[in-house]
Amino acid sequence: MLKKYCAVLFVSLMAAALVACGADKAATTANGSSTSPAVAQEAGGKPAANPANATAESRTIQYLGKDYTVPAVADRIVITGSVESMEDALVLGVKPVGAMTTGGKFAPMFAEITEGTVGIGEKTQPDIEAILKLKPDVILASTKFPAETIEKLNKVATTIPVSHISTDWEANLNLLAELAGKQDKAKQVLQTYKEQVQELKEKIGPIFKDKKVLAIRVRAGSTFIYPESVFFNPSLYADLGAEAPAEVKQAKAQHLISLEKLSEMNPDYLFVQFAESENKDTPRVFEELQNNPIWKSINAVKNGNLFVNIVDPVAQGGTAYSKVAFLKAVKDSGIQQTK
């Protein structure tokens, strides 16, 4: 009788052990990180963006209509290609573990957030091996990257292509805020900006009325204008109430404009961004431009309404940082007193 009881007990213990073993196997991914059926798939039954990076503490976040699976706490953020995300990090006080460089260095404007940050390649040339060594929780890339680059990055960690379109600035800021747990800070920044821009618009809107207002960028020795939704244009046109010139409305992307064409447009207010780092082969191009008689004939130049680098010349324009800085610069520029 005792032998029969022991045999039954042995079989029961073995069955329990097999069930437990099967459960452990189901809860372990190929690389050994734990997961669950709910985590292994995104909402709607779709495969997770990066199952190898998913854990039991993963979550799904939405950004510009797409779902991304990321760790519940994303402490190790890598930024590559997206200057927009770097500017958002500056506003929110987020320090990336890895970030892109310019000429092998971090731009001085990002000094506050790059102490201890590892360089992971240039803006358009991410170093995949360097990123892999950092074991990132999430990678913030750029919508300018080709699909194959995003695919390579996704094999390292969930990669989110961040929009370079200025009108997506709030979504971009909220994305980083959600990843880093800085939602309250982002909310405060957005609320303050909207209050201040409305106040300035009431003062500067009448000044810009019936005037031609233009923002240009001098880079690689040439002059460019941008679409209405790119660069500082949303700040000038949507936020401060200026009317976008026809040439800006017609631009589909960064558009080269000759000095003759700029003179023909003849803006009354002209904002120029010129960074030496973007004109290494032609360092004196803007100086030469200013000495040109055609340039001197433009209304904005003649009437003292030319504003050069009123914010950091490498600022992207369409970010919370750029918009806040530009708003303050315009407020302090004396435009309100011009006629």
XYZ file of C-alpha atoms in Angstrom, residues 1-334:
334
model
C 0.000 0.000 0.000
C 2.843 2.326 0.945
C 4.657 1.588 -2.346
C 1.485 2.409 -4.322
C 1.100 5.721 -2.462
C 4.728 6.671 -3.117
C 4.373 5.872 -6.810
C 1.310 8.124 -7.125
C 3.074 10.917 -5.255
C 6.133 10.608 -7.540
C 3.986 10.845 -10.702
C 2.183 13.923 -9.334
C 5.434 15.694 -8.531
C 6.860 14.947 -11.978
C 3.715 16.310 -13.665
C 3.899 19.509 -11.630
C 7.559 19.935 -12.520
C 6.855 19.535 -16.236
C 4.058 22.115 -16.122
C 6.324 24.593 -14.319
C 9.124 23.981 -16.796
C 6.773 24.561 -19.715
C 5.549 27.799 -18.174
C 9.126 29.029 -17.690
C 9.913 28.230 -21.309
C 6.837 30.098 -22.520
C 7.831 33.095 -20.422
C 11.364 33.317 -21.817
C 12.388 34.810 -25.148
C 15.181 33.612 -27.377
C 17.677 35.961 -25.736
C 16.635 35.018 -22.200
C 14.524 38.068 -21.300
C 11.158 37.337 -19.778
C 7.966 38.263 -21.573
C 4.309 37.337 -21.785
C 1.806 36.773 -24.613
C 0.357 40.226 -23.954
C 3.791 41.827 -24.154
C 4.991 39.879 -27.166
C 2.264 41.493 -29.231
C 1.168 45.051 -29.596
C -2.434 46.171 -29.354
C -4.557 44.665 -32.089
C -2.558 41.424 -32.178
C 0.316 42.865 -34.209
C 3.886 41.712 -33.501
C 5.827 43.978 -31.169
C 8.131 46.458 -32.883
C 11.111 44.762 -31.255
C 10.230 41.528 -29.400
C 13.883 41.026 -28.417
C 13.651 44.236 -26.399
C 10.270 43.476 -24.810
C 10.031 42.409 -21.161
C 7.290 41.774 -18.637
C 7.479 45.494 -17.862
C 7.002 46.648 -21.445
C 4.304 49.042 -22.558
C 2.869 50.213 -25.840
C 2.974 53.908 -26.661
C 1.487 55.737 -29.622
C 3.245 58.339 -31.711
C 1.842 59.898 -34.885
C -0.625 57.056 -35.386
C 1.793 54.157 -34.820
C 2.328 51.826 -31.858
C 5.739 51.093 -30.358
C 6.663 48.586 -27.644
C 9.113 50.081 -25.159
C 10.239 49.325 -21.597
C 8.012 50.676 -18.834
C 10.979 52.765 -17.703
C 13.229 53.935 -20.552
C 16.346 55.122 -18.730
C 18.773 54.397 -21.554
C 17.773 56.542 -24.526
C 19.934 56.879 -27.636
C 19.358 59.727 -30.090
C 20.665 59.440 -33.633
C 19.880 61.633 -36.621
C 17.164 63.577 -34.798
C 18.340 67.031 -33.780
C 14.672 67.600 -32.939
C 14.919 65.013 -30.159
C 18.142 66.558 -28.888
C 16.400 69.912 -28.571
C 13.465 68.263 -26.792
C 15.921 66.574 -24.427
C 17.402 70.001 -23.692
C 13.979 71.388 -22.795
C 13.020 68.419 -20.599
C 16.422 67.891 -19.003
C 16.827 64.373 -20.388
C 20.395 63.088 -20.751
C 20.759 60.470 -23.512
C 23.271 57.654 -22.939
C 24.307 58.029 -26.563
C 23.839 60.758 -29.155
C 25.066 61.822 -32.587
C 27.927 64.229 -33.006
C 28.886 66.975 -35.450
C 32.476 66.715 -36.570
C 33.088 64.232 -33.780
C 31.788 66.602 -31.090
C 28.485 67.485 -29.483
C 27.136 70.894 -30.463
C 27.849 73.441 -27.674
C 24.134 74.190 -27.290
C 23.642 70.655 -25.927
C 26.352 70.885 -23.250
C 23.789 70.671 -20.425
C 22.606 67.214 -21.458
C 25.684 65.597 -23.016
C 28.028 65.332 -20.034
C 28.766 61.616 -19.859
C 26.973 60.934 -23.141
C 28.728 58.629 -25.611
C 29.117 59.715 -29.244
C 27.484 57.200 -31.583
C 28.393 58.574 -35.002
C 27.530 61.600 -37.068
C 24.021 62.875 -37.768
C 23.535 60.877 -40.963
C 25.923 58.039 -40.130
C 24.928 56.177 -36.947
C 27.501 53.718 -35.598
C 25.421 50.589 -35.016
C 28.144 48.799 -33.049
C 28.626 51.760 -30.712
C 24.852 51.920 -30.147
C 24.680 48.171 -29.489
C 27.325 48.440 -26.751
C 25.161 50.972 -24.889
C 22.259 48.474 -24.579
C 19.609 51.168 -25.164
C 16.009 50.842 -24.003
C 14.840 52.836 -27.010
C 16.399 54.635 -29.984
C 15.080 57.947 -31.293
C 16.021 58.241 -34.963
C 14.885 60.561 -37.764
C 12.205 60.314 -40.412
C 14.953 61.438 -42.785
C 16.695 58.077 -42.358
C 16.223 55.500 -45.140
C 14.181 52.399 -44.295
C 17.244 50.152 -44.222
C 18.863 52.280 -41.498
C 15.730 52.116 -39.349
C 15.649 48.354 -39.867
C 19.234 47.966 -38.636
C 18.537 50.117 -35.591
C 15.385 48.158 -34.789
C 17.499 45.036 -34.408
C 19.292 46.756 -31.528
C 16.237 48.200 -29.753
C 12.814 49.620 -30.522
C 13.485 52.527 -32.860
C 11.098 55.454 -33.280
C 11.633 57.692 -36.330
C 11.007 61.206 -34.999
C 9.375 63.664 -37.399
C 11.436 66.552 -38.766
C 8.268 68.439 -39.745
C 7.860 71.536 -37.595
C 4.107 71.132 -37.123
C 4.759 67.858 -35.243
C 6.692 69.672 -32.506
C 4.153 69.012 -29.751
C 3.916 65.307 -30.592
C 7.723 65.094 -30.577
C 8.010 66.758 -27.174
C 5.268 64.574 -25.681
C 6.919 61.448 -27.076
C 10.181 62.053 -25.204
C 8.266 63.201 -22.139
C 6.314 59.926 -22.046
C 9.448 57.845 -22.510
C 11.363 59.689 -19.784
C 8.502 60.310 -17.354
C 8.576 64.076 -17.912
C 4.915 64.609 -18.815
C 4.359 67.358 -16.241
C 7.371 69.298 -17.502
C 6.180 69.025 -21.113
C 2.687 70.168 -20.158
C 4.127 73.205 -18.391
C 6.333 74.121 -21.371
C 3.446 73.872 -23.838
C 1.041 75.846 -21.678
C 3.534 78.653 -21.065
C 4.451 78.893 -24.742
C 0.838 79.112 -25.902
C 0.092 81.867 -23.402
C 3.148 83.896 -24.345
C 2.795 83.478 -28.108
C -0.800 84.687 -27.994
C 0.286 87.759 -26.061
C 3.076 88.557 -28.547
C 0.854 87.864 -31.559
C -1.568 90.562 -30.430
C 1.300 93.070 -30.422
C 3.287 91.983 -33.454
C 0.467 90.781 -35.705
C -0.550 94.314 -36.721
C 3.095 95.153 -37.497
C 3.460 92.148 -39.788
C 0.138 92.816 -41.518
C 0.582 93.464 -45.243
C 4.344 93.014 -44.840
C 6.486 90.323 -46.450
C 8.181 88.274 -43.734
C 10.760 85.639 -44.602
C 13.183 83.261 -42.872
C 16.173 81.901 -44.796
C 19.091 79.624 -44.029
C 22.587 79.964 -45.436
C 24.230 76.560 -45.669
C 26.835 74.936 -47.932
C 27.448 78.359 -49.447
C 23.868 78.780 -50.706
C 20.651 80.389 -49.528
C 17.510 78.363 -48.875
C 13.863 78.905 -48.083
C 11.524 76.261 -46.636
C 7.901 75.103 -46.848
C 5.313 76.756 -44.622
C 5.418 73.803 -42.179
C 9.221 73.585 -41.881
C 12.023 75.503 -40.128
C 10.924 78.646 -38.218
C 8.066 79.217 -40.644
C 5.244 77.926 -38.394
C 6.423 80.348 -35.701
C 6.321 83.275 -38.116
C 3.149 82.438 -39.990
C 0.902 80.263 -37.817
C 1.980 81.578 -34.412
C 2.771 85.252 -34.990
C 0.312 85.908 -37.793
C 2.523 86.918 -40.729
C 1.369 85.945 -44.226
C 3.545 83.337 -45.923
C 4.924 84.558 -49.284
C 3.818 82.644 -52.357
C 7.310 81.210 -52.803
C 7.173 79.692 -49.320
C 3.723 78.234 -49.929
C 4.957 76.656 -53.155
C 8.110 75.139 -51.659
C 7.895 71.372 -51.212
C 11.197 70.956 -49.375
C 14.386 72.899 -48.721
C 14.522 75.149 -51.780
C 17.593 76.991 -53.066
C 16.945 80.646 -53.823
C 19.284 82.956 -55.717
C 20.163 86.417 -54.472
C 18.373 87.854 -57.481
C 15.193 85.948 -56.602
C 15.487 87.006 -52.963
C 15.775 90.610 -54.111
C 12.716 90.122 -56.282
C 10.772 88.814 -53.265
C 12.063 91.891 -51.401
C 11.027 90.951 -47.832
C 10.245 93.692 -45.342
C 11.414 91.531 -42.424
C 14.181 89.006 -42.955
C 15.420 86.371 -40.494
C 18.734 84.729 -41.398
C 20.308 81.651 -39.835
C 23.983 81.166 -40.620
C 26.124 78.531 -38.891
C 29.836 78.263 -39.595
C 29.615 74.493 -39.101
C 27.247 74.312 -42.078
C 29.493 76.436 -44.292
C 32.970 75.026 -43.677
C 33.950 75.215 -47.346
C 32.615 78.752 -47.729
C 33.180 80.466 -44.352
C 32.940 83.980 -45.803
C 29.794 83.434 -47.863
C 27.523 85.471 -45.598
C 30.069 88.270 -45.288
C 30.274 88.425 -49.091
C 26.493 88.361 -49.295
C 26.188 91.358 -46.995
C 28.653 93.327 -49.135
C 26.691 92.671 -52.306
C 24.775 95.718 -53.652
C 21.781 93.535 -54.506
C 21.571 92.361 -50.880
C 21.809 95.939 -49.647
C 18.861 96.912 -51.842
C 16.420 94.562 -50.050
C 13.857 96.446 -47.951
C 14.561 94.513 -44.752
C 18.269 95.309 -45.011
C 17.763 98.970 -45.900
C 15.244 99.571 -43.124
C 17.068 97.790 -40.307
C 14.701 94.829 -40.179
C 17.351 92.190 -40.792
C 17.723 89.703 -37.919
C 20.720 87.361 -38.061
C 21.027 84.366 -35.731
C 18.603 85.711 -33.162
C 18.633 82.125 -31.859
C 21.427 79.535 -32.012
C 22.186 79.068 -35.736
C 22.034 75.273 -35.517
C 18.562 75.286 -33.940
C 16.095 73.363 -36.078
C 13.210 75.802 -35.834
C 10.395 73.319 -35.411
C 10.917 72.177 -31.819
C 9.792 73.343 -28.402
C 13.306 74.633 -27.696
C 13.548 76.524 -31.004
C 10.055 77.967 -30.728
C 10.508 79.163 -27.158
C 13.921 80.651 -27.969
C 12.643 82.281 -31.164
C 9.631 83.747 -29.384
C 11.843 85.333 -26.728
C 14.273 86.596 -29.369
C 11.514 88.248 -31.389
C 10.089 89.785 -28.228
C 13.508 91.217 -27.335
C 14.407 92.240 -30.901
C 12.678 95.592 -30.979
